[in-house]
Amino acid sequence: MNEPILPGFADVLAAAARIAPHATVTPVLRSRELDALAGASLHFKGEHLQRSGAFKFRGACNAVWSLDEAQAEHGVVTHSSGNHGAALALAARQRGIACHVVVPQGAVASKLANIVRHGATLWRCEATQQAREAECERVQRETGAALVHPYADARVIAGQGTAALELVRQAGPALDVLVVPAGGGGLASGTLLAMQALLPDCELVLAEPAGAADTARSLAAGERRVDFLPETLCDGLRGALGEPNFALLSAGRVQAITVDDAATVAAMRLIWQVMKQVVEPSSAITLAAILAQPQRFAGRNVGVILSGGNVDLDALPWSGQ
């Protein structure tokens, strides 16, 4: 088996320069009420305000603009439950190349609409990791498109790390801990690269759904344990932890907090009500993790990445309550 290609901090810096003409420098948001509730100083990096509505645009943009002309000629292909697909479609449209996105059954309708709006071709498959990867390989063979994996791609990981790079520059060097959601591990491992270089004494905490806690299991076991069927409202966090992502995270000072969906929905509603920010469950899980273990964060300066805001407004998780 080939060893996965692992990016470094230099790749994060290169990604920041590469995506600068295309990506948004998102704001850091504060809330006195949430600070009081958490007993900590929370610095929310608003990646729900990023282009395409999620941090995923950073990695997708870096990957697309990293391709040489020969590689880009036949476009790009990926598999995605939504946000990465939309981000890749937008980045490909900006460069003027084709984009193919394999989507699993049950994907959020509003996220599929985002992918189509940005001009990508959709390919359907069963809602398993194996089916997604198999269909992606088939489309790649038929089209000749370049594969841009949603999280296990060094270019994507480096691009995702630019969110933390910005956060550290905006919030200053006083951050004690960073909290990010964990799915396939692209944002988590990219954040670690930036944090280790800029804030070596900072702690990285991953927020993960209890119904898709493969990252927590893998870190505890010291090996990837990704044979699971995800059961969570956090559709953006259902992907299995990637090999390069695990390699980076397992070598770092990283811990995970698992959160049930009810706590995540409560945190999502709190962000909507208090901060007036539309975020999705996969984003709100970071606040849910902080509120689940307040003693862990008490009195500390906490960086929190709000990863996305692509919500299906026709199926809000508190509808009917």
PDB file of C-alpha atoms in Angstrom:
ATOM      1  CA  MET A   1       0.000   0.000   0.000  1.00  0.00           C
ATOM      2  CA  ASN A   2       1.337   3.438  -0.919  1.00  0.00           C
ATOM      3  CA  GLU A   3       1.883   5.850   1.934  1.00  0.00           C
ATOM      4  CA  PRO A   4      -0.523   8.813   1.748  1.00  0.00           C
ATOM      5  CA  ILE A   5       0.911  12.162   0.670  1.00  0.00           C
ATOM      6  CA  LEU A   6       0.970  14.446   3.695  1.00  0.00           C
ATOM      7  CA  PRO A   7       0.984  18.237   3.314  1.00  0.00           C
ATOM      8  CA  GLY A   8       2.899  20.556   5.622  1.00  0.00           C
ATOM      9  CA  PHE A   9       2.572  24.115   6.829  1.00  0.00           C
ATOM     10  CA  ALA A  10       4.373  25.389   3.725  1.00  0.00           C
ATOM     11  CA  ASP A  11       1.517  23.911   1.680  1.00  0.00           C
ATOM     12  CA  VAL A  12      -1.019  25.800   3.815  1.00  0.00           C
ATOM     13  CA  LEU A  13       0.842  29.055   3.156  1.00  0.00           C
ATOM     14  CA  ALA A  14       1.004  28.275  -0.574  1.00  0.00           C
ATOM     15  CA  ALA A  15      -2.728  27.504  -0.561  1.00  0.00           C
ATOM     16  CA  ALA A  16      -3.481  30.825   1.133  1.00  0.00           C
ATOM     17  CA  ALA A  17      -1.660  32.681  -1.634  1.00  0.00           C
ATOM     18  CA  ARG A  18      -3.273  30.582  -4.358  1.00  0.00           C
ATOM     19  CA  ILE A  19      -6.875  31.033  -3.195  1.00  0.00           C
ATOM     20  CA  ALA A  20      -6.533  34.692  -2.159  1.00  0.00           C
ATOM     21  CA  PRO A  21      -8.027  36.035  -5.432  1.00  0.00           C
ATOM     22  CA  HIS A  22     -11.042  33.724  -5.114  1.00  0.00           C
ATOM     23  CA  ALA A  23     -11.946  32.989  -1.472  1.00  0.00           C
ATOM     24  CA  THR A  24     -13.531  35.264   1.132  1.00  0.00           C
ATOM     25  CA  VAL A  25     -11.661  36.281   4.273  1.00  0.00           C
ATOM     26  CA  THR A  26     -14.481  35.403   6.661  1.00  0.00           C
ATOM     27  CA  PRO A  27     -15.078  37.374   9.867  1.00  0.00           C
ATOM     28  CA  VAL A  28     -14.523  36.328  13.464  1.00  0.00           C
ATOM     29  CA  LEU A  29     -17.785  36.732  15.377  1.00  0.00           C
ATOM     30  CA  ARG A  30     -18.258  37.274  19.122  1.00  0.00           C
ATOM     31  CA  SER A  31     -21.220  36.894  21.487  1.00  0.00           C
ATOM     32  CA  ARG A  32     -21.262  38.093  25.084  1.00  0.00           C
ATOM     33  CA  GLU A  33     -24.245  35.858  25.809  1.00  0.00           C
ATOM     34  CA  LEU A  34     -22.557  32.706  24.530  1.00  0.00           C
ATOM     35  CA  ASP A  35     -19.329  33.651  26.314  1.00  0.00           C
ATOM     36  CA  ALA A  36     -21.299  33.853  29.572  1.00  0.00           C
ATOM     37  CA  LEU A  37     -23.073  30.575  28.877  1.00  0.00           C
ATOM     38  CA  ALA A  38     -19.826  28.752  28.125  1.00  0.00           C
ATOM     39  CA  GLY A  39     -17.749  30.494  30.778  1.00  0.00           C
ATOM     40  CA  ALA A  40     -15.109  31.115  28.115  1.00  0.00           C
ATOM     41  CA  SER A  41     -14.126  33.672  25.467  1.00  0.00           C
ATOM     42  CA  LEU A  42     -15.388  32.249  22.176  1.00  0.00           C
ATOM     43  CA  HIS A  43     -14.051  33.439  18.820  1.00  0.00           C
ATOM     44  CA  PHE A  44     -16.287  32.095  16.036  1.00  0.00           C
ATOM     45  CA  LYS A  45     -14.674  31.869  12.587  1.00  0.00           C
ATOM     46  CA  GLY A  46     -17.629  32.420  10.242  1.00  0.00           C
ATOM     47  CA  GLU A  47     -16.966  29.919   7.473  1.00  0.00           C
ATOM     48  CA  HIS A  48     -20.718  29.673   6.873  1.00  0.00           C
ATOM     49  CA  LEU A  49     -20.155  33.045   5.180  1.00  0.00           C
ATOM     50  CA  GLN A  50     -17.525  31.593   2.848  1.00  0.00           C
ATOM     51  CA  ARG A  51     -18.228  31.296  -0.884  1.00  0.00           C
ATOM     52  CA  SER A  52     -20.537  28.330  -1.575  1.00  0.00           C
ATOM     53  CA  GLY A  53     -21.589  28.545   2.095  1.00  0.00           C
ATOM     54  CA  ALA A  54     -18.843  26.472   3.711  1.00  0.00           C
ATOM     55  CA  PHE A  55     -15.109  26.198   4.415  1.00  0.00           C
ATOM     56  CA  LYS A  56     -14.980  23.505   1.729  1.00  0.00           C
ATOM     57  CA  PHE A  57     -14.431  26.160  -0.925  1.00  0.00           C
ATOM     58  CA  ARG A  58     -10.924  26.719   0.413  1.00  0.00           C
ATOM     59  CA  GLY A  59      -9.716  23.181  -0.267  1.00  0.00           C
ATOM     60  CA  ALA A  60     -11.625  22.794  -3.511  1.00  0.00           C
ATOM     61  CA  CYS A  61     -10.321  26.108  -4.823  1.00  0.00           C
ATOM     62  CA  ASN A  62      -6.736  25.207  -3.925  1.00  0.00           C
ATOM     63  CA  ALA A  63      -7.049  21.836  -5.649  1.00  0.00           C
ATOM     64  CA  VAL A  64      -8.607  23.219  -8.839  1.00  0.00           C
ATOM     65  CA  TRP A  65      -6.069  26.008  -9.254  1.00  0.00           C
ATOM     66  CA  SER A  66      -3.212  23.594  -8.473  1.00  0.00           C
ATOM     67  CA  LEU A  67      -3.959  21.601 -11.643  1.00  0.00           C
ATOM     68  CA  ASP A  68      -1.822  22.214 -14.703  1.00  0.00           C
ATOM     69  CA  GLU A  69      -3.553  22.712 -18.037  1.00  0.00           C
ATOM     70  CA  ALA A  70      -3.234  19.061 -19.085  1.00  0.00           C
ATOM     71  CA  GLN A  71      -4.706  17.859 -15.777  1.00  0.00           C
ATOM     72  CA  ALA A  72      -7.554  20.355 -15.941  1.00  0.00           C
ATOM     73  CA  GLU A  73      -8.507  19.635 -19.546  1.00  0.00           C
ATOM     74  CA  HIS A  74     -11.117  16.990 -18.704  1.00  0.00           C
ATOM     75  CA  GLY A  75     -12.405  18.669 -15.575  1.00  0.00           C
ATOM     76  CA  VAL A  76     -12.636  17.351 -12.016  1.00  0.00           C
ATOM     77  CA  VAL A  77     -14.637  14.662 -10.230  1.00  0.00           C
ATOM     78  CA  THR A  78     -15.443  13.972  -6.593  1.00  0.00           C
ATOM     79  CA  HIS A  79     -17.976  12.355  -4.296  1.00  0.00           C
ATOM     80  CA  SER A  80     -19.776  14.506  -1.763  1.00  0.00           C
ATOM     81  CA  SER A  81     -22.864  14.753   0.416  1.00  0.00           C
ATOM     82  CA  GLY A  82     -23.109  18.383  -0.554  1.00  0.00           C
ATOM     83  CA  ASN A  83     -20.735  21.114   0.589  1.00  0.00           C
ATOM     84  CA  HIS A  84     -17.542  19.835  -1.037  1.00  0.00           C
ATOM     85  CA  GLY A  85     -19.454  19.122  -4.249  1.00  0.00           C
ATOM     86  CA  ALA A  86     -20.824  22.659  -4.387  1.00  0.00           C
ATOM     87  CA  ALA A  87     -17.431  24.124  -3.563  1.00  0.00           C
ATOM     88  CA  LEU A  88     -15.679  22.096  -6.268  1.00  0.00           C
ATOM     89  CA  ALA A  89     -18.379  22.974  -8.785  1.00  0.00           C
ATOM     90  CA  LEU A  90     -17.931  26.690  -8.065  1.00  0.00           C
ATOM     91  CA  ALA A  91     -14.139  26.508  -8.238  1.00  0.00           C
ATOM     92  CA  ALA A  92     -14.328  24.545 -11.513  1.00  0.00           C
ATOM     93  CA  ARG A  93     -16.779  27.050 -12.985  1.00  0.00           C
ATOM     94  CA  GLN A  94     -14.414  29.880 -12.097  1.00  0.00           C
ATOM     95  CA  ARG A  95     -11.624  28.117 -13.973  1.00  0.00           C
ATOM     96  CA  GLY A  96     -13.920  27.184 -16.856  1.00  0.00           C
ATOM     97  CA  ILE A  97     -13.653  23.399 -16.555  1.00  0.00           C
ATOM     98  CA  ALA A  98     -16.182  20.594 -16.129  1.00  0.00           C
ATOM     99  CA  CYS A  99     -17.141  19.186 -12.736  1.00  0.00           C
ATOM    100  CA  HIS A 100     -18.699  15.804 -11.899  1.00  0.00           C
ATOM    101  CA  VAL A 101     -20.079  15.086  -8.421  1.00  0.00           C
ATOM    102  CA  VAL A 102     -21.162  11.664  -7.149  1.00  0.00           C
ATOM    103  CA  VAL A 103     -23.873  12.153  -4.515  1.00  0.00           C
ATOM    104  CA  PRO A 104     -25.303   9.550  -2.115  1.00  0.00           C
ATOM    105  CA  GLN A 105     -28.985   8.843  -1.727  1.00  0.00           C
ATOM    106  CA  GLY A 106     -30.502  10.926   1.067  1.00  0.00           C
ATOM    107  CA  ALA A 107     -28.271  13.940   0.522  1.00  0.00           C
ATOM    108  CA  VAL A 108     -29.797  17.257   1.628  1.00  0.00           C
ATOM    109  CA  ALA A 109     -31.872  18.705  -1.208  1.00  0.00           C
ATOM    110  CA  SER A 110     -30.664  22.274  -0.715  1.00  0.00           C
ATOM    111  CA  LYS A 111     -27.051  21.135  -0.967  1.00  0.00           C
ATOM    112  CA  LEU A 112     -27.726  19.256  -4.195  1.00  0.00           C
ATOM    113  CA  ALA A 113     -29.354  22.399  -5.542  1.00  0.00           C
ATOM    114  CA  ASN A 114     -26.163  24.311  -4.746  1.00  0.00           C
ATOM    115  CA  ILE A 115     -24.092  21.796  -6.718  1.00  0.00           C
ATOM    116  CA  VAL A 116     -26.376  22.026  -9.745  1.00  0.00           C
ATOM    117  CA  ARG A 117     -26.554  25.827  -9.543  1.00  0.00           C
ATOM    118  CA  HIS A 118     -22.796  26.000  -9.913  1.00  0.00           C
ATOM    119  CA  GLY A 119     -22.930  23.920 -13.084  1.00  0.00           C
ATOM    120  CA  ALA A 120     -21.801  20.432 -12.041  1.00  0.00           C
ATOM    121  CA  THR A 121     -23.131  17.124 -13.362  1.00  0.00           C
ATOM    122  CA  LEU A 122     -24.674  14.903 -10.660  1.00  0.00           C
ATOM    123  CA  TRP A 123     -24.181  11.131 -10.473  1.00  0.00           C
ATOM    124  CA  ARG A 124     -26.241   9.155  -7.937  1.00  0.00           C
ATOM    125  CA  CYS A 125     -25.136   6.210  -5.799  1.00  0.00           C
ATOM    126  CA  GLU A 126     -26.031   4.250  -2.678  1.00  0.00           C
ATOM    127  CA  ALA A 127     -25.409   5.924   0.669  1.00  0.00           C
ATOM    128  CA  THR A 128     -22.260   3.997   1.587  1.00  0.00           C
ATOM    129  CA  GLN A 129     -18.622   5.003   1.446  1.00  0.00           C
ATOM    130  CA  GLN A 130     -17.833   2.035  -0.813  1.00  0.00           C
ATOM    131  CA  ALA A 131     -20.575   2.970  -3.285  1.00  0.00           C
ATOM    132  CA  ARG A 132     -19.436   6.587  -3.390  1.00  0.00           C
ATOM    133  CA  GLU A 133     -15.836   5.666  -4.133  1.00  0.00           C
ATOM    134  CA  ALA A 134     -16.756   2.996  -6.696  1.00  0.00           C
ATOM    135  CA  GLU A 135     -19.028   5.331  -8.656  1.00  0.00           C
ATOM    136  CA  CYS A 136     -16.436   8.081  -8.470  1.00  0.00           C
ATOM    137  CA  GLU A 137     -13.832   5.744  -9.983  1.00  0.00           C
ATOM    138  CA  ARG A 138     -16.247   4.789 -12.761  1.00  0.00           C
ATOM    139  CA  VAL A 139     -16.994   8.420 -13.654  1.00  0.00           C
ATOM    140  CA  GLN A 140     -13.293   9.208 -13.560  1.00  0.00           C
ATOM    141  CA  ARG A 141     -12.527   6.383 -16.004  1.00  0.00           C
ATOM    142  CA  GLU A 142     -15.281   7.464 -18.386  1.00  0.00           C
ATOM    143  CA  THR A 143     -14.538  11.185 -18.377  1.00  0.00           C
ATOM    144  CA  GLY A 144     -10.810  11.402 -17.707  1.00  0.00           C
ATOM    145  CA  ALA A 145     -11.543  13.975 -14.997  1.00  0.00           C
ATOM    146  CA  ALA A 146      -8.992  14.655 -12.268  1.00  0.00           C
ATOM    147  CA  LEU A 147     -10.018  13.305  -8.868  1.00  0.00           C
ATOM    148  CA  VAL A 148     -10.327  15.816  -6.029  1.00  0.00           C
ATOM    149  CA  HIS A 149     -11.131  13.751  -2.954  1.00  0.00           C
ATOM    150  CA  PRO A 150     -13.282  15.640  -0.426  1.00  0.00           C
ATOM    151  CA  TYR A 151     -10.799  15.268   2.436  1.00  0.00           C
ATOM    152  CA  ALA A 152      -8.018  12.726   1.747  1.00  0.00           C
ATOM    153  CA  ASP A 153      -6.243  14.995  -0.750  1.00  0.00           C
ATOM    154  CA  ALA A 154      -3.125  16.921   0.266  1.00  0.00           C
ATOM    155  CA  ARG A 155      -4.244  19.975  -1.733  1.00  0.00           C
ATOM    156  CA  VAL A 156      -7.651  19.954  -0.049  1.00  0.00           C
ATOM    157  CA  ILE A 157      -6.170  19.528   3.438  1.00  0.00           C
ATOM    158  CA  ALA A 158      -3.786  22.430   2.862  1.00  0.00           C
ATOM    159  CA  GLY A 159      -6.621  24.611   1.590  1.00  0.00           C
ATOM    160  CA  GLN A 160      -8.805  23.850   4.605  1.00  0.00           C
ATOM    161  CA  GLY A 161      -5.920  24.837   6.873  1.00  0.00           C
ATOM    162  CA  THR A 162      -6.190  28.416   5.627  1.00  0.00           C
ATOM    163  CA  ALA A 163      -9.311  28.944   7.766  1.00  0.00           C
ATOM    164  CA  ALA A 164      -7.292  28.414  10.953  1.00  0.00           C
ATOM    165  CA  LEU A 165      -4.456  30.476   9.485  1.00  0.00           C
ATOM    166  CA  GLU A 166      -6.849  33.407   9.164  1.00  0.00           C
ATOM    167  CA  LEU A 167      -8.430  32.781  12.557  1.00  0.00           C
ATOM    168  CA  VAL A 168      -5.095  32.909  14.359  1.00  0.00           C
ATOM    169  CA  ARG A 169      -4.169  36.130  12.565  1.00  0.00           C
ATOM    170  CA  GLN A 170      -7.557  37.694  13.367  1.00  0.00           C
ATOM    171  CA  ALA A 171      -7.987  36.557  16.971  1.00  0.00           C
ATOM    172  CA  GLY A 172      -4.344  36.960  17.936  1.00  0.00           C
ATOM    173  CA  PRO A 173      -1.881  34.660  19.678  1.00  0.00           C
ATOM    174  CA  ALA A 174      -3.915  34.315  22.886  1.00  0.00           C
ATOM    175  CA  LEU A 175      -6.001  31.345  21.725  1.00  0.00           C
ATOM    176  CA  ASP A 176      -5.707  28.412  24.123  1.00  0.00           C
ATOM    177  CA  VAL A 177      -7.759  25.875  22.193  1.00  0.00           C
ATOM    178  CA  LEU A 178      -9.311  25.430  18.750  1.00  0.00           C
ATOM    179  CA  VAL A 179     -12.555  23.473  18.267  1.00  0.00           C
ATOM    180  CA  VAL A 180     -13.447  22.158  14.823  1.00  0.00           C
ATOM    181  CA  PRO A 181     -15.933  19.569  13.529  1.00  0.00           C
ATOM    182  CA  ALA A 182     -14.612  16.179  12.457  1.00  0.00           C
ATOM    183  CA  GLY A 183     -15.931  14.161   9.531  1.00  0.00           C
ATOM    184  CA  GLY A 184     -13.443  12.949   6.948  1.00  0.00           C
ATOM    185  CA  GLY A 185     -10.760  14.983   8.667  1.00  0.00           C
ATOM    186  CA  GLY A 186      -9.829  17.555   6.018  1.00  0.00           C
ATOM    187  CA  LEU A 187     -10.587  20.600   8.161  1.00  0.00           C
ATOM    188  CA  ALA A 188      -9.264  18.952  11.321  1.00  0.00           C
ATOM    189  CA  SER A 189      -5.898  17.963   9.846  1.00  0.00           C
ATOM    190  CA  GLY A 190      -5.496  21.240   7.964  1.00  0.00           C
ATOM    191  CA  THR A 191      -6.237  23.141  11.172  1.00  0.00           C
ATOM    192  CA  LEU A 192      -3.615  21.087  12.990  1.00  0.00           C
ATOM    193  CA  LEU A 193      -0.944  22.045  10.440  1.00  0.00           C
ATOM    194  CA  ALA A 194      -1.648  25.752  10.902  1.00  0.00           C
ATOM    195  CA  MET A 195      -1.965  25.486  14.677  1.00  0.00           C
ATOM    196  CA  GLN A 196       1.280  23.553  15.189  1.00  0.00           C
ATOM    197  CA  ALA A 197       3.226  26.191  13.269  1.00  0.00           C
ATOM    198  CA  LEU A 198       1.586  29.308  14.696  1.00  0.00           C
ATOM    199  CA  LEU A 199       0.324  28.255  18.143  1.00  0.00           C
ATOM    200  CA  PRO A 200       2.390  25.240  19.247  1.00  0.00           C
ATOM    201  CA  ASP A 201       1.000  25.391  22.796  1.00  0.00           C
ATOM    202  CA  CYS A 202      -2.619  25.480  21.624  1.00  0.00           C
ATOM    203  CA  GLU A 203      -4.899  22.451  22.001  1.00  0.00           C
ATOM    204  CA  LEU A 204      -6.995  21.042  19.150  1.00  0.00           C
ATOM    205  CA  VAL A 205     -10.369  19.546  20.071  1.00  0.00           C
ATOM    206  CA  LEU A 206     -12.520  17.769  17.503  1.00  0.00           C
ATOM    207  CA  ALA A 207     -16.312  17.781  17.760  1.00  0.00           C
ATOM    208  CA  GLU A 208     -17.851  14.621  16.317  1.00  0.00           C
ATOM    209  CA  PRO A 209     -21.380  13.147  16.178  1.00  0.00           C
ATOM    210  CA  ALA A 210     -21.931  10.199  18.496  1.00  0.00           C
ATOM    211  CA  GLY A 211     -23.545   8.420  15.544  1.00  0.00           C
ATOM    212  CA  ALA A 212     -20.434   8.785  13.364  1.00  0.00           C
ATOM    213  CA  ALA A 213     -17.596   8.761  15.897  1.00  0.00           C
ATOM    214  CA  ASP A 214     -14.944   7.008  13.825  1.00  0.00           C
ATOM    215  CA  THR A 215     -12.340   9.710  14.465  1.00  0.00           C
ATOM    216  CA  ALA A 216     -12.695   9.391  18.240  1.00  0.00           C
ATOM    217  CA  ARG A 217     -12.508   5.582  17.972  1.00  0.00           C
ATOM    218  CA  SER A 218      -9.513   5.717  15.668  1.00  0.00           C
ATOM    219  CA  LEU A 219      -7.552   8.158  17.816  1.00  0.00           C
ATOM    220  CA  ALA A 220      -8.268   6.092  20.935  1.00  0.00           C
ATOM    221  CA  ALA A 221      -7.229   2.840  19.233  1.00  0.00           C
ATOM    222  CA  GLY A 222      -4.173   4.225  17.468  1.00  0.00           C
ATOM    223  CA  GLU A 223      -5.434   2.905  14.123  1.00  0.00           C
ATOM    224  CA  ARG A 224      -8.192   3.794  11.652  1.00  0.00           C
ATOM    225  CA  ARG A 225     -11.505   2.205  12.621  1.00  0.00           C
ATOM    226  CA  VAL A 226     -13.905   3.346   9.948  1.00  0.00           C
ATOM    227  CA  ASP A 227     -16.212   0.380   9.437  1.00  0.00           C
ATOM    228  CA  PHE A 228     -19.486   1.981  10.503  1.00  0.00           C
ATOM    229  CA  LEU A 229     -22.890   3.087   9.233  1.00  0.00           C
ATOM    230  CA  PRO A 230     -23.344   6.774  10.125  1.00  0.00           C
ATOM    231  CA  GLU A 231     -26.493   7.743  12.004  1.00  0.00           C
ATOM    232  CA  THR A 232     -26.529  11.500  12.492  1.00  0.00           C
ATOM    233  CA  LEU A 233     -28.279  14.678  11.364  1.00  0.00           C
ATOM    234  CA  CYS A 234     -24.837  16.120  10.669  1.00  0.00           C
ATOM    235  CA  ASP A 235     -24.770  15.110   7.011  1.00  0.00           C
ATOM    236  CA  GLY A 236     -21.464  16.886   6.448  1.00  0.00           C
ATOM    237  CA  LEU A 237     -19.768  14.689   9.083  1.00  0.00           C
ATOM    238  CA  ARG A 238     -20.811  11.257   7.853  1.00  0.00           C
ATOM    239  CA  GLY A 239     -17.652  10.581   5.852  1.00  0.00           C
ATOM    240  CA  ALA A 240     -15.072   8.088   7.101  1.00  0.00           C
ATOM    241  CA  LEU A 241     -11.782   9.451   8.431  1.00  0.00           C
ATOM    242  CA  GLY A 242      -9.227   9.502   5.605  1.00  0.00           C
ATOM    243  CA  GLU A 243      -5.808   7.852   5.764  1.00  0.00           C
ATOM    244  CA  PRO A 244      -3.682  11.016   5.442  1.00  0.00           C
ATOM    245  CA  ASN A 245      -6.005  12.785   7.839  1.00  0.00           C
ATOM    246  CA  PHE A 246      -5.566  10.082  10.466  1.00  0.00           C
ATOM    247  CA  ALA A 247      -1.804  10.074   9.944  1.00  0.00           C
ATOM    248  CA  LEU A 248      -1.640  13.805  10.662  1.00  0.00           C
ATOM    249  CA  LEU A 249      -4.112  13.814  13.556  1.00  0.00           C
ATOM    250  CA  SER A 250      -2.684  10.765  15.311  1.00  0.00           C
ATOM    251  CA  ALA A 251       0.762  12.409  15.349  1.00  0.00           C
ATOM    252  CA  GLY A 252      -0.619  15.601  16.873  1.00  0.00           C
ATOM    253  CA  ARG A 253      -1.947  16.629  20.275  1.00  0.00           C
ATOM    254  CA  VAL A 254      -5.594  16.075  19.384  1.00  0.00           C
ATOM    255  CA  GLN A 255      -8.622  14.970  21.383  1.00  0.00           C
ATOM    256  CA  ALA A 256     -12.235  14.376  20.353  1.00  0.00           C
ATOM    257  CA  ILE A 257     -15.567  15.078  22.031  1.00  0.00           C
ATOM    258  CA  THR A 258     -18.577  13.113  20.805  1.00  0.00           C
ATOM    259  CA  VAL A 259     -21.947  14.838  20.863  1.00  0.00           C
ATOM    260  CA  ASP A 260     -25.443  13.464  20.362  1.00  0.00           C
ATOM    261  CA  ASP A 261     -27.685  15.033  17.751  1.00  0.00           C
ATOM    262  CA  ALA A 262     -30.103  16.518  20.289  1.00  0.00           C
ATOM    263  CA  ALA A 263     -27.310  18.620  21.810  1.00  0.00           C
ATOM    264  CA  THR A 264     -26.151  19.680  18.354  1.00  0.00           C
ATOM    265  CA  VAL A 265     -29.639  20.797  17.349  1.00  0.00           C
ATOM    266  CA  ALA A 266     -29.950  22.764  20.597  1.00  0.00           C
ATOM    267  CA  ALA A 267     -26.640  24.507  19.861  1.00  0.00           C
ATOM    268  CA  MET A 268     -27.720  25.208  16.280  1.00  0.00           C
ATOM    269  CA  ARG A 269     -30.899  26.837  17.498  1.00  0.00           C
ATOM    270  CA  LEU A 270     -28.917  28.852  20.050  1.00  0.00           C
ATOM    271  CA  ILE A 271     -26.608  30.219  17.353  1.00  0.00           C
ATOM    272  CA  TRP A 272     -29.585  31.163  15.217  1.00  0.00           C
ATOM    273  CA  GLN A 273     -31.373  32.866  18.115  1.00  0.00           C
ATOM    274  CA  VAL A 274     -28.470  34.584  19.856  1.00  0.00           C
ATOM    275  CA  MET A 275     -25.986  35.291  17.065  1.00  0.00           C
ATOM    276  CA  LYS A 276     -28.544  35.603  14.248  1.00  0.00           C
ATOM    277  CA  GLN A 277     -26.333  33.333  12.115  1.00  0.00           C
ATOM    278  CA  VAL A 278     -27.689  30.551   9.889  1.00  0.00           C
ATOM    279  CA  VAL A 279     -25.459  27.520  10.436  1.00  0.00           C
ATOM    280  CA  GLU A 280     -26.045  23.837   9.751  1.00  0.00           C
ATOM    281  CA  PRO A 281     -25.836  20.997  12.301  1.00  0.00           C
ATOM    282  CA  SER A 282     -22.332  20.003  11.146  1.00  0.00           C
ATOM    283  CA  SER A 283     -21.264  23.527  12.079  1.00  0.00           C
ATOM    284  CA  ALA A 284     -23.159  23.933  15.360  1.00  0.00           C
ATOM    285  CA  ILE A 285     -21.611  20.752  16.773  1.00  0.00           C
ATOM    286  CA  THR A 286     -18.559  22.792  17.799  1.00  0.00           C
ATOM    287  CA  LEU A 287     -20.595  24.899  20.228  1.00  0.00           C
ATOM    288  CA  ALA A 288     -22.421  21.758  21.369  1.00  0.00           C
ATOM    289  CA  ALA A 289     -19.082  20.155  22.267  1.00  0.00           C
ATOM    290  CA  ILE A 290     -18.034  23.204  24.298  1.00  0.00           C
ATOM    291  CA  LEU A 291     -21.330  23.284  26.200  1.00  0.00           C
ATOM    292  CA  ALA A 292     -21.138  19.516  26.786  1.00  0.00           C
ATOM    293  CA  GLN A 293     -17.848  19.877  28.686  1.00  0.00           C
ATOM    294  CA  PRO A 294     -17.809  23.460  30.013  1.00  0.00           C
ATOM    295  CA  GLN A 295     -15.175  22.717  32.664  1.00  0.00           C
ATOM    296  CA  ARG A 296     -12.716  21.859  29.924  1.00  0.00           C
ATOM    297  CA  PHE A 297     -12.978  25.320  28.340  1.00  0.00           C
ATOM    298  CA  ALA A 298     -13.716  27.499  31.396  1.00  0.00           C
ATOM    299  CA  GLY A 299     -11.781  30.761  31.406  1.00  0.00           C
ATOM    300  CA  ARG A 300      -9.968  29.965  28.167  1.00  0.00           C
ATOM    301  CA  ASN A 301      -9.760  31.739  24.818  1.00  0.00           C
ATOM    302  CA  VAL A 302     -11.413  29.365  22.378  1.00  0.00           C
ATOM    303  CA  GLY A 303     -11.323  29.502  18.592  1.00  0.00           C
ATOM    304  CA  VAL A 304     -14.412  27.905  17.075  1.00  0.00           C
ATOM    305  CA  ILE A 305     -14.831  27.202  13.374  1.00  0.00           C
ATOM    306  CA  LEU A 306     -18.433  27.528  12.191  1.00  0.00           C
ATOM    307  CA  SER A 307     -17.900  25.349   9.160  1.00  0.00           C
ATOM    308  CA  GLY A 308     -21.000  25.857   7.026  1.00  0.00           C
ATOM    309  CA  GLY A 309     -24.468  27.296   6.627  1.00  0.00           C
ATOM    310  CA  ASN A 310     -26.142  25.290   3.874  1.00  0.00           C
ATOM    311  CA  VAL A 311     -29.363  24.395   5.652  1.00  0.00           C
ATOM    312  CA  ASP A 312     -32.436  22.775   4.135  1.00  0.00           C
ATOM    313  CA  LEU A 313     -34.973  25.402   5.206  1.00  0.00           C
ATOM    314  CA  ASP A 314     -37.854  23.057   4.368  1.00  0.00           C
ATOM    315  CA  ALA A 315     -36.599  20.470   6.886  1.00  0.00           C
ATOM    316  CA  LEU A 316     -35.353  22.337   9.946  1.00  0.00           C
ATOM    317  CA  PRO A 317     -34.492  19.903  12.764  1.00  0.00           C
ATOM    318  CA  TRP A 318     -36.796  21.647  15.249  1.00  0.00           C
ATOM    319  CA  SER A 319     -39.821  21.763  12.909  1.00  0.00           C
ATOM    320  CA  GLY A 320     -42.929  20.526  14.637  1.00  0.00           C
ATOM    321  CA  GLN A 321     -41.509  20.958  18.125  1.00  0.00           C
TER     322      GLN A 321
END
